[in-house]
Amino acid sequence: MVRKFYFLDYIFILLQSCKIYEERDLVFLYFKILKDKERLGESKYRKLTTDQSELSEKQVKRYIYTFEQVIFEAVNYNLIKDNKKNLILTDLGNECLLFGEKDKRLFYEKLLVLMENHFFAFFDLINLCYSQNKTKNGLLIFPIYSPRKLGFEKDDMKKNRDWYLFSKKLQKKLESDISNFLEQDINLNEANESLLNTLYDDKLIDKDLNGFYNKSNYNSIISRFRKYWLNYFLNKIYNYKHSFETFNIWVERGKQLGIIHSTEFYPNFDGRLVYPTSLIINNTNNRDLVNVFTYKNNLKLYIHKLEWTQNNQDNFVDALVDCYFALKRDRGTHFIRISDLRERVCYKKRIPSFVFNEFLEKIYLRNLKGETKVQISLEADRLPYETNAMYLKREPVSVNGQFKNIIAIDYRK
């Protein structure tokens, strides 16, 4: 029953709209304005461009579709009442909105309770992660390799044989990743043959290995490989019982809440990593674990937040330095992207992205006062907003209200 939108901010802007208007059409118009202002798109990335003032019929339908999806969930959580003509903010909806107007993370925490009471999706997801990879604290991998990444240039791929050879090399690479990251030995021969047979049946390639394939099918074939193996990992290796779309929605929502981390940009890994930044246990005295939900069986969901203690500050700086110099050795440059460093540190310490952002800002301000053992330089470089990109795929860090996206670290003399 989960609806097809990623950003939890959608529910927040719906509540804001319902606070000002009740008539459905007026709520929609204000919802659209806030959607553009917050740069919320249908993908899991924020938009860097705004839609034209004059929308096409297709664009309007897309806005309405998203609007209706958000309404459906908000009604389920008793945040609003929908009597078709009017959308009315409930007392609970107003309470959640007031929390969000003070601090967006408080709104997220309220929403987490409502969602988990309704779906128990995070319970399933977190348990799935830990049960599938106990040795690496719940890490799930979804490798993605293009032909070029495996040594097959597009212009050189002319015959059916080339796709057959690519599929075999991809199979071996996936088997290697499964062994390295999941510590399992799985033979993918049967799965690979099944994929090839599907491509044959759909006439995208032919069984005549010396024959030429239709080059106009190149992107379609790559897409088939990608979707097939992503679903194979999710359904066959990890035994997830729902669709990949449902998995994506809950993972991306969990990332906003600090429950799950997901990235397609982990340094030196081709594909996507997913791992929990939370635990489901009975009780703990660890003050870095914050209880955000209690289940009926008395198990509790804890997010790994980190208190601002001297010990945590020192440990964070140590992780920052270790990961920075590892990246510096790989890249051979003094300044590296904060987003790459954030991925390394979050994985090493199993913390949510927002915790990294908060700690980096505080540590940087201490650094300016000379209170840290290292010197940290943060610069803006070229921000995503200054490019021609359509979506903000990697968010910079805000320090004192200014966005920074490259970093250099050195020891104090």
PDB file of C-alpha atoms in Angstrom, residues 126-413:
ATOM      1  CA  ILE A 126      16.525  -3.831   8.891  1.00  0.00           C
ATOM      2  CA  ASN A 127      16.081  -7.482   9.833  1.00  0.00           C
ATOM      3  CA  LEU A 128      16.566  -8.408   6.180  1.00  0.00           C
ATOM      4  CA  CYS A 129      19.905  -6.565   6.062  1.00  0.00           C
ATOM      5  CA  TYR A 130      21.307  -8.123   9.223  1.00  0.00           C
ATOM      6  CA  SER A 131      20.067 -11.631   8.395  1.00  0.00           C
ATOM      7  CA  GLN A 132      21.579 -11.549   4.897  1.00  0.00           C
ATOM      8  CA  ASN A 133      25.044 -10.302   5.870  1.00  0.00           C
ATOM      9  CA  LYS A 134      25.906 -10.796   9.529  1.00  0.00           C
ATOM     10  CA  THR A 135      29.675 -10.531   9.032  1.00  0.00           C
ATOM     11  CA  LYS A 136      29.512  -7.018   7.515  1.00  0.00           C
ATOM     12  CA  ASN A 137      26.802  -5.501   9.726  1.00  0.00           C
ATOM     13  CA  GLY A 138      23.929  -5.818   7.275  1.00  0.00           C
ATOM     14  CA  LEU A 139      25.650  -4.619   4.091  1.00  0.00           C
ATOM     15  CA  LEU A 140      23.717  -5.329   0.879  1.00  0.00           C
ATOM     16  CA  ILE A 141      25.415  -4.839  -2.478  1.00  0.00           C
ATOM     17  CA  PHE A 142      23.848  -4.238  -5.891  1.00  0.00           C
ATOM     18  CA  PRO A 143      26.733  -4.237  -8.400  1.00  0.00           C
ATOM     19  CA  ILE A 144      26.189  -2.433 -11.721  1.00  0.00           C
ATOM     20  CA  TYR A 145      28.739  -2.772 -14.524  1.00  0.00           C
ATOM     21  CA  SER A 146      28.469  -1.241 -17.961  1.00  0.00           C
ATOM     22  CA  PRO A 147      30.138  -2.995 -20.913  1.00  0.00           C
ATOM     23  CA  ARG A 148      32.782  -0.268 -20.969  1.00  0.00           C
ATOM     24  CA  LYS A 149      33.608  -0.862 -17.297  1.00  0.00           C
ATOM     25  CA  LEU A 150      34.436  -4.461 -18.187  1.00  0.00           C
ATOM     26  CA  GLY A 151      36.489  -3.577 -21.258  1.00  0.00           C
ATOM     27  CA  PHE A 152      33.804  -3.641 -23.978  1.00  0.00           C
ATOM     28  CA  GLU A 153      33.628  -0.409 -25.967  1.00  0.00           C
ATOM     29  CA  LYS A 154      30.281   0.386 -27.574  1.00  0.00           C
ATOM     30  CA  ASP A 155      31.697   0.815 -31.094  1.00  0.00           C
ATOM     31  CA  ASP A 156      33.429  -2.560 -30.886  1.00  0.00           C
ATOM     32  CA  MET A 157      30.278  -4.428 -29.886  1.00  0.00           C
ATOM     33  CA  LYS A 158      28.939  -5.485 -33.259  1.00  0.00           C
ATOM     34  CA  LYS A 159      28.114  -9.180 -33.066  1.00  0.00           C
ATOM     35  CA  ASN A 160      25.919 -11.334 -30.847  1.00  0.00           C
ATOM     36  CA  ARG A 161      29.141 -12.956 -29.645  1.00  0.00           C
ATOM     37  CA  ASP A 162      30.177  -9.676 -28.002  1.00  0.00           C
ATOM     38  CA  TRP A 163      27.095  -9.709 -25.771  1.00  0.00           C
ATOM     39  CA  TYR A 164      27.678 -13.361 -24.946  1.00  0.00           C
ATOM     40  CA  LEU A 165      31.279 -12.608 -23.916  1.00  0.00           C
ATOM     41  CA  PHE A 166      30.147  -9.549 -21.926  1.00  0.00           C
ATOM     42  CA  SER A 167      27.528 -11.620 -20.074  1.00  0.00           C
ATOM     43  CA  LYS A 168      30.142 -14.219 -19.115  1.00  0.00           C
ATOM     44  CA  LYS A 169      32.604 -11.610 -17.879  1.00  0.00           C
ATOM     45  CA  LEU A 170      29.821  -9.849 -15.964  1.00  0.00           C
ATOM     46  CA  GLN A 171      28.793 -13.166 -14.409  1.00  0.00           C
ATOM     47  CA  LYS A 172      32.322 -13.793 -13.123  1.00  0.00           C
ATOM     48  CA  LYS A 173      32.557 -10.249 -11.765  1.00  0.00           C
ATOM     49  CA  LEU A 174      29.245 -10.603  -9.916  1.00  0.00           C
ATOM     50  CA  GLU A 175      30.321 -13.953  -8.468  1.00  0.00           C
ATOM     51  CA  SER A 176      33.538 -12.296  -7.267  1.00  0.00           C
ATOM     52  CA  ASP A 177      31.598  -9.431  -5.630  1.00  0.00           C
ATOM     53  CA  ILE A 178      29.275 -11.886  -3.887  1.00  0.00           C
ATOM     54  CA  SER A 179      32.299 -13.741  -2.520  1.00  0.00           C
ATOM     55  CA  ASN A 180      34.127 -10.583  -1.410  1.00  0.00           C
ATOM     56  CA  PHE A 181      31.244  -8.628   0.111  1.00  0.00           C
ATOM     57  CA  LEU A 182      28.742 -11.311   1.160  1.00  0.00           C
ATOM     58  CA  GLU A 183      31.193 -14.164   1.757  1.00  0.00           C
ATOM     59  CA  GLN A 184      29.055 -16.583  -0.237  1.00  0.00           C
ATOM     60  CA  ASP A 185      30.043 -18.842  -3.123  1.00  0.00           C
ATOM     61  CA  ILE A 186      27.227 -18.739  -5.673  1.00  0.00           C
ATOM     62  CA  ASN A 187      27.381 -20.071  -9.219  1.00  0.00           C
ATOM     63  CA  LEU A 188      25.397 -17.774 -11.528  1.00  0.00           C
ATOM     64  CA  ASN A 189      25.549 -19.971 -14.650  1.00  0.00           C
ATOM     65  CA  GLU A 190      21.868 -20.862 -14.593  1.00  0.00           C
ATOM     66  CA  ALA A 191      20.795 -17.266 -13.902  1.00  0.00           C
ATOM     67  CA  ASN A 192      22.996 -15.948 -16.710  1.00  0.00           C
ATOM     68  CA  GLU A 193      21.610 -18.514 -19.174  1.00  0.00           C
ATOM     69  CA  SER A 194      18.085 -17.497 -18.210  1.00  0.00           C
ATOM     70  CA  LEU A 195      18.884 -13.852 -18.959  1.00  0.00           C
ATOM     71  CA  LEU A 196      20.423 -14.717 -22.346  1.00  0.00           C
ATOM     72  CA  ASN A 197      17.405 -16.841 -23.265  1.00  0.00           C
ATOM     73  CA  THR A 198      15.123 -13.897 -22.490  1.00  0.00           C
ATOM     74  CA  LEU A 199      17.202 -11.660 -24.766  1.00  0.00           C
ATOM     75  CA  TYR A 200      17.013 -14.319 -27.497  1.00  0.00           C
ATOM     76  CA  ASP A 201      13.236 -14.729 -27.086  1.00  0.00           C
ATOM     77  CA  ASP A 202      12.720 -10.972 -27.303  1.00  0.00           C
ATOM     78  CA  LYS A 203      14.920 -10.841 -30.446  1.00  0.00           C
ATOM     79  CA  LEU A 204      17.331  -8.327 -28.933  1.00  0.00           C
ATOM     80  CA  ILE A 205      20.224 -10.640 -29.788  1.00  0.00           C
ATOM     81  CA  ASP A 206      20.451 -13.887 -31.755  1.00  0.00           C
ATOM     82  CA  LYS A 207      21.897 -17.338 -31.008  1.00  0.00           C
ATOM     83  CA  ASP A 208      24.042 -17.038 -34.131  1.00  0.00           C
ATOM     84  CA  LEU A 209      27.156 -15.775 -32.344  1.00  0.00           C
ATOM     85  CA  ASN A 210      28.789 -14.651 -35.581  1.00  0.00           C
ATOM     86  CA  GLY A 211      25.720 -12.681 -36.647  1.00  0.00           C
ATOM     87  CA  PHE A 212      25.386  -8.922 -36.203  1.00  0.00           C
ATOM     88  CA  TYR A 213      22.919  -7.553 -33.658  1.00  0.00           C
ATOM     89  CA  ASN A 214      20.770  -4.469 -34.251  1.00  0.00           C
ATOM     90  CA  LYS A 215      22.805  -1.597 -32.774  1.00  0.00           C
ATOM     91  CA  SER A 216      19.646   0.398 -32.089  1.00  0.00           C
ATOM     92  CA  ASN A 217      18.967  -2.163 -29.326  1.00  0.00           C
ATOM     93  CA  TYR A 218      22.200  -1.336 -27.463  1.00  0.00           C
ATOM     94  CA  ASN A 219      20.628   0.745 -24.649  1.00  0.00           C
ATOM     95  CA  SER A 220      17.686  -1.633 -24.312  1.00  0.00           C
ATOM     96  CA  ILE A 221      20.044  -4.591 -23.874  1.00  0.00           C
ATOM     97  CA  ILE A 222      22.102  -2.769 -21.215  1.00  0.00           C
ATOM     98  CA  SER A 223      18.896  -1.850 -19.391  1.00  0.00           C
ATOM     99  CA  ARG A 224      17.802  -5.499 -19.438  1.00  0.00           C
ATOM    100  CA  PHE A 225      21.115  -6.635 -17.955  1.00  0.00           C
ATOM    101  CA  ARG A 226      20.929  -3.992 -15.232  1.00  0.00           C
ATOM    102  CA  LYS A 227      17.321  -4.660 -14.213  1.00  0.00           C
ATOM    103  CA  TYR A 228      17.727  -8.411 -14.341  1.00  0.00           C
ATOM    104  CA  TRP A 229      20.710  -8.554 -12.002  1.00  0.00           C
ATOM    105  CA  LEU A 230      19.352  -5.940  -9.596  1.00  0.00           C
ATOM    106  CA  ASN A 231      16.167  -7.969  -9.207  1.00  0.00           C
ATOM    107  CA  TYR A 232      18.130 -11.198  -8.988  1.00  0.00           C
ATOM    108  CA  PHE A 233      20.197  -9.904  -6.079  1.00  0.00           C
ATOM    109  CA  LEU A 234      17.143  -8.533  -4.281  1.00  0.00           C
ATOM    110  CA  ASN A 235      14.783 -11.484  -4.775  1.00  0.00           C
ATOM    111  CA  LYS A 236      17.043 -14.524  -5.138  1.00  0.00           C
ATOM    112  CA  ILE A 237      20.110 -13.704  -3.047  1.00  0.00           C
ATOM    113  CA  TYR A 238      18.501 -11.518  -0.360  1.00  0.00           C
ATOM    114  CA  ASN A 239      15.051 -13.165  -0.454  1.00  0.00           C
ATOM    115  CA  TYR A 240      13.174  -9.859  -0.357  1.00  0.00           C
ATOM    116  CA  LYS A 241       9.508 -10.634  -0.910  1.00  0.00           C
ATOM    117  CA  HIS A 242       8.374  -7.343  -2.454  1.00  0.00           C
ATOM    118  CA  SER A 243       9.198  -5.515  -5.685  1.00  0.00           C
ATOM    119  CA  PHE A 244      12.388  -3.570  -6.352  1.00  0.00           C
ATOM    120  CA  GLU A 245      10.286  -0.411  -6.547  1.00  0.00           C
ATOM    121  CA  THR A 246       8.911  -0.979  -3.041  1.00  0.00           C
ATOM    122  CA  PHE A 247      12.416  -1.712  -1.773  1.00  0.00           C
ATOM    123  CA  ASN A 248      13.707   1.543  -3.293  1.00  0.00           C
ATOM    124  CA  ILE A 249      10.943   3.645  -1.777  1.00  0.00           C
ATOM    125  CA  TRP A 250      11.478   2.320   1.747  1.00  0.00           C
ATOM    126  CA  VAL A 251      15.260   2.479   1.512  1.00  0.00           C
ATOM    127  CA  GLU A 252      15.222   6.104   0.375  1.00  0.00           C
ATOM    128  CA  ARG A 253      12.707   7.049   3.069  1.00  0.00           C
ATOM    129  CA  GLY A 254      14.812   5.203   5.623  1.00  0.00           C
ATOM    130  CA  LYS A 255      17.850   7.182   4.469  1.00  0.00           C
ATOM    131  CA  GLN A 256      16.046  10.465   5.199  1.00  0.00           C
ATOM    132  CA  LEU A 257      15.087   9.161   8.627  1.00  0.00           C
ATOM    133  CA  GLY A 258      18.603   7.939   9.444  1.00  0.00           C
ATOM    134  CA  ILE A 259      17.583   4.271   9.602  1.00  0.00           C
ATOM    135  CA  ILE A 260      19.197   3.013   6.397  1.00  0.00           C
ATOM    136  CA  HIS A 261      22.028   4.367   4.278  1.00  0.00           C
ATOM    137  CA  SER A 262      21.969   3.965   0.519  1.00  0.00           C
ATOM    138  CA  THR A 263      24.477   5.198  -2.038  1.00  0.00           C
ATOM    139  CA  GLU A 264      25.310   4.709  -5.692  1.00  0.00           C
ATOM    140  CA  PHE A 265      28.547   6.668  -5.315  1.00  0.00           C
ATOM    141  CA  TYR A 266      30.675   4.748  -2.830  1.00  0.00           C
ATOM    142  CA  PRO A 267      34.319   5.291  -3.839  1.00  0.00           C
ATOM    143  CA  ASN A 268      35.819   2.420  -5.874  1.00  0.00           C
ATOM    144  CA  PHE A 269      32.582   0.415  -6.004  1.00  0.00           C
ATOM    145  CA  ASP A 270      30.437   0.145  -9.120  1.00  0.00           C
ATOM    146  CA  GLY A 271      26.813  -0.039  -8.115  1.00  0.00           C
ATOM    147  CA  ARG A 272      24.806   0.558  -4.991  1.00  0.00           C
ATOM    148  CA  LEU A 273      25.473  -0.116  -1.319  1.00  0.00           C
ATOM    149  CA  VAL A 274      22.686  -0.377   1.264  1.00  0.00           C
ATOM    150  CA  TYR A 275      23.277  -0.886   4.982  1.00  0.00           C
ATOM    151  CA  PRO A 276      21.496  -0.123   8.293  1.00  0.00           C
ATOM    152  CA  THR A 277      22.468   2.809  10.494  1.00  0.00           C
ATOM    153  CA  SER A 278      20.114   1.529  13.177  1.00  0.00           C
ATOM    154  CA  LEU A 279      19.468  -1.515  15.335  1.00  0.00           C
ATOM    155  CA  ILE A 280      16.398  -3.409  16.532  1.00  0.00           C
ATOM    156  CA  ILE A 281      17.126  -4.744  20.028  1.00  0.00           C
ATOM    157  CA  ASN A 282      15.519  -5.026  23.455  1.00  0.00           C
ATOM    158  CA  ASN A 283      17.440  -2.369  25.351  1.00  0.00           C
ATOM    159  CA  THR A 284      20.808  -0.634  25.434  1.00  0.00           C
ATOM    160  CA  ASN A 285      22.732   1.731  27.685  1.00  0.00           C
ATOM    161  CA  ASN A 286      24.641   3.145  24.705  1.00  0.00           C
ATOM    162  CA  ARG A 287      23.792   6.854  24.652  1.00  0.00           C
ATOM    163  CA  ASP A 288      24.770   7.084  20.970  1.00  0.00           C
ATOM    164  CA  LEU A 289      21.771   4.891  20.123  1.00  0.00           C
ATOM    165  CA  VAL A 290      18.495   6.844  20.218  1.00  0.00           C
ATOM    166  CA  ASN A 291      15.204   4.987  20.594  1.00  0.00           C
ATOM    167  CA  VAL A 292      12.762   6.171  17.911  1.00  0.00           C
ATOM    168  CA  PHE A 293      10.158   3.385  17.929  1.00  0.00           C
ATOM    169  CA  THR A 294       8.960   0.610  20.252  1.00  0.00           C
ATOM    170  CA  TYR A 295       7.244  -2.471  18.803  1.00  0.00           C
ATOM    171  CA  LYS A 296       4.459  -4.396  20.501  1.00  0.00           C
ATOM    172  CA  ASN A 297       6.871  -7.229  21.346  1.00  0.00           C
ATOM    173  CA  ASN A 298       8.975  -4.624  23.246  1.00  0.00           C
ATOM    174  CA  LEU A 299      11.794  -4.654  20.710  1.00  0.00           C
ATOM    175  CA  LYS A 300      13.031  -1.126  20.052  1.00  0.00           C
ATOM    176  CA  LEU A 301      14.337   0.647  16.968  1.00  0.00           C
ATOM    177  CA  TYR A 302      17.478   2.670  17.706  1.00  0.00           C
ATOM    178  CA  ILE A 303      19.179   5.131  15.348  1.00  0.00           C
ATOM    179  CA  HIS A 304      22.956   5.575  15.624  1.00  0.00           C
ATOM    180  CA  LYS A 305      23.120   9.342  16.183  1.00  0.00           C
ATOM    181  CA  LEU A 306      26.288  10.041  18.256  1.00  0.00           C
ATOM    182  CA  GLU A 307      26.223  12.421  21.193  1.00  0.00           C
ATOM    183  CA  TRP A 308      28.438  15.525  20.985  1.00  0.00           C
ATOM    184  CA  THR A 309      30.937  14.207  23.533  1.00  0.00           C
ATOM    185  CA  GLN A 310      34.707  14.702  23.525  1.00  0.00           C
ATOM    186  CA  ASN A 311      35.252  11.006  22.888  1.00  0.00           C
ATOM    187  CA  ASN A 312      32.890  11.006  19.885  1.00  0.00           C
ATOM    188  CA  GLN A 313      34.506  14.179  18.549  1.00  0.00           C
ATOM    189  CA  ASP A 314      37.958  12.592  18.747  1.00  0.00           C
ATOM    190  CA  ASN A 315      36.758   9.357  17.145  1.00  0.00           C
ATOM    191  CA  PHE A 316      34.995  11.265  14.379  1.00  0.00           C
ATOM    192  CA  VAL A 317      38.152  13.258  13.582  1.00  0.00           C
ATOM    193  CA  ASP A 318      40.171  10.011  13.528  1.00  0.00           C
ATOM    194  CA  ALA A 319      37.716   8.466  11.061  1.00  0.00           C
ATOM    195  CA  LEU A 320      37.697  11.673   9.008  1.00  0.00           C
ATOM    196  CA  VAL A 321      41.495  11.694   8.805  1.00  0.00           C
ATOM    197  CA  ASP A 322      41.852   7.978   8.026  1.00  0.00           C
ATOM    198  CA  CYS A 323      39.248   8.093   5.245  1.00  0.00           C
ATOM    199  CA  TYR A 324      40.584  11.376   3.865  1.00  0.00           C
ATOM    200  CA  PHE A 325      44.153  10.116   3.479  1.00  0.00           C
ATOM    201  CA  ALA A 326      42.930   6.846   1.943  1.00  0.00           C
ATOM    202  CA  LEU A 327      41.034   8.830  -0.688  1.00  0.00           C
ATOM    203  CA  LYS A 328      43.957  11.225  -1.146  1.00  0.00           C
ATOM    204  CA  ARG A 329      46.271   8.286  -1.908  1.00  0.00           C
ATOM    205  CA  ASP A 330      43.809   6.974  -4.500  1.00  0.00           C
ATOM    206  CA  ARG A 331      43.157  10.331  -6.151  1.00  0.00           C
ATOM    207  CA  GLY A 332      46.573  11.968  -5.798  1.00  0.00           C
ATOM    208  CA  THR A 333      44.968  15.343  -5.059  1.00  0.00           C
ATOM    209  CA  HIS A 334      44.951  17.503  -1.940  1.00  0.00           C
ATOM    210  CA  PHE A 335      41.291  18.544  -2.187  1.00  0.00           C
ATOM    211  CA  ILE A 336      38.734  15.756  -2.471  1.00  0.00           C
ATOM    212  CA  ARG A 337      34.951  15.760  -2.652  1.00  0.00           C
ATOM    213  CA  ILE A 338      33.203  15.921   0.706  1.00  0.00           C
ATOM    214  CA  SER A 339      30.524  13.593  -0.662  1.00  0.00           C
ATOM    215  CA  ASP A 340      33.156  10.873  -1.235  1.00  0.00           C
ATOM    216  CA  LEU A 341      34.584  11.390   2.239  1.00  0.00           C
ATOM    217  CA  ARG A 342      31.082  11.330   3.721  1.00  0.00           C
ATOM    218  CA  GLU A 343      30.407   7.924   2.123  1.00  0.00           C
ATOM    219  CA  ARG A 344      33.595   6.466   3.596  1.00  0.00           C
ATOM    220  CA  VAL A 345      33.056   7.883   7.096  1.00  0.00           C
ATOM    221  CA  CYS A 346      29.350   6.956   7.223  1.00  0.00           C
ATOM    222  CA  TYR A 347      30.197   3.382   6.247  1.00  0.00           C
ATOM    223  CA  LYS A 348      33.107   3.155   8.695  1.00  0.00           C
ATOM    224  CA  LYS A 349      31.103   4.497  11.651  1.00  0.00           C
ATOM    225  CA  ARG A 350      27.639   3.308  10.467  1.00  0.00           C
ATOM    226  CA  ILE A 351      26.105   6.747  10.950  1.00  0.00           C
ATOM    227  CA  PRO A 352      23.417   8.553   8.916  1.00  0.00           C
ATOM    228  CA  SER A 353      24.447  11.290   6.463  1.00  0.00           C
ATOM    229  CA  PHE A 354      22.821  14.027   8.546  1.00  0.00           C
ATOM    230  CA  VAL A 355      24.954  13.039  11.557  1.00  0.00           C
ATOM    231  CA  PHE A 356      28.099  13.343   9.429  1.00  0.00           C
ATOM    232  CA  ASN A 357      26.964  16.784   8.229  1.00  0.00           C
ATOM    233  CA  GLU A 358      26.273  17.992  11.778  1.00  0.00           C
ATOM    234  CA  PHE A 359      29.567  16.688  13.142  1.00  0.00           C
ATOM    235  CA  LEU A 360      31.631  18.038  10.255  1.00  0.00           C
ATOM    236  CA  GLU A 361      30.167  21.512  10.700  1.00  0.00           C
ATOM    237  CA  LYS A 362      30.855  21.518  14.453  1.00  0.00           C
ATOM    238  CA  ILE A 363      34.353  20.065  14.047  1.00  0.00           C
ATOM    239  CA  TYR A 364      35.140  22.611  11.341  1.00  0.00           C
ATOM    240  CA  LEU A 365      34.116  25.496  13.618  1.00  0.00           C
ATOM    241  CA  ARG A 366      36.326  24.068  16.372  1.00  0.00           C
ATOM    242  CA  ASN A 367      39.108  23.808  13.800  1.00  0.00           C
ATOM    243  CA  LEU A 368      38.813  27.527  13.029  1.00  0.00           C
ATOM    244  CA  LYS A 369      39.486  28.214  16.712  1.00  0.00           C
ATOM    245  CA  GLY A 370      42.563  25.957  16.640  1.00  0.00           C
ATOM    246  CA  GLU A 371      40.920  23.366  18.918  1.00  0.00           C
ATOM    247  CA  THR A 372      41.519  20.296  16.705  1.00  0.00           C
ATOM    248  CA  LYS A 373      44.681  18.285  16.065  1.00  0.00           C
ATOM    249  CA  VAL A 374      44.231  18.763  12.314  1.00  0.00           C
ATOM    250  CA  GLN A 375      43.638  21.700  10.009  1.00  0.00           C
ATOM    251  CA  ILE A 376      40.534  21.434   7.837  1.00  0.00           C
ATOM    252  CA  SER A 377      39.894  23.516   4.736  1.00  0.00           C
ATOM    253  CA  LEU A 378      36.438  23.547   3.152  1.00  0.00           C
ATOM    254  CA  GLU A 379      35.772  25.141  -0.225  1.00  0.00           C
ATOM    255  CA  ALA A 380      32.790  25.498  -2.520  1.00  0.00           C
ATOM    256  CA  ASP A 381      34.485  24.597  -5.833  1.00  0.00           C
ATOM    257  CA  ARG A 382      31.777  24.130  -8.450  1.00  0.00           C
ATOM    258  CA  LEU A 383      28.464  23.380  -6.772  1.00  0.00           C
ATOM    259  CA  PRO A 384      25.825  21.232  -8.461  1.00  0.00           C
ATOM    260  CA  TYR A 385      23.625  24.316  -8.873  1.00  0.00           C
ATOM    261  CA  GLU A 386      26.260  25.774 -11.211  1.00  0.00           C
ATOM    262  CA  THR A 387      26.172  22.827 -13.601  1.00  0.00           C
ATOM    263  CA  ASN A 388      23.736  21.767 -16.303  1.00  0.00           C
ATOM    264  CA  ALA A 389      22.579  18.770 -14.254  1.00  0.00           C
ATOM    265  CA  MET A 390      18.846  18.235 -13.775  1.00  0.00           C
ATOM    266  CA  TYR A 391      19.027  16.495 -10.398  1.00  0.00           C
ATOM    267  CA  LEU A 392      21.038  16.998  -7.218  1.00  0.00           C
ATOM    268  CA  LYS A 393      22.489  13.524  -6.886  1.00  0.00           C
ATOM    269  CA  ARG A 394      25.091  14.354  -4.227  1.00  0.00           C
ATOM    270  CA  GLU A 395      24.268  16.991  -1.667  1.00  0.00           C
ATOM    271  CA  PRO A 396      27.000  19.382  -0.472  1.00  0.00           C
ATOM    272  CA  VAL A 397      27.464  20.150   3.243  1.00  0.00           C
ATOM    273  CA  SER A 398      26.141  23.386   4.694  1.00  0.00           C
ATOM    274  CA  VAL A 399      28.577  25.150   7.043  1.00  0.00           C
ATOM    275  CA  ASN A 400      27.428  28.415   8.601  1.00  0.00           C
ATOM    276  CA  GLY A 401      24.741  28.636   5.921  1.00  0.00           C
ATOM    277  CA  GLN A 402      27.204  28.219   3.028  1.00  0.00           C
ATOM    278  CA  PHE A 403      27.483  25.123   0.855  1.00  0.00           C
ATOM    279  CA  LYS A 404      30.876  23.406   0.659  1.00  0.00           C
ATOM    280  CA  ASN A 405      31.746  20.391  -1.441  1.00  0.00           C
ATOM    281  CA  ILE A 406      35.516  19.897  -1.381  1.00  0.00           C
ATOM    282  CA  ILE A 407      37.809  19.347   1.613  1.00  0.00           C
ATOM    283  CA  ALA A 408      41.508  19.219   2.477  1.00  0.00           C
ATOM    284  CA  ILE A 409      42.963  18.007   5.782  1.00  0.00           C
ATOM    285  CA  ASP A 410      46.470  18.317   7.191  1.00  0.00           C
ATOM    286  CA  TYR A 411      48.090  17.873  10.575  1.00  0.00           C
ATOM    287  CA  ARG A 412      48.838  20.994  12.565  1.00  0.00           C
ATOM    288  CA  LYS A 413      52.522  21.871  12.819  1.00  0.00           C
TER     289      LYS A 413
END
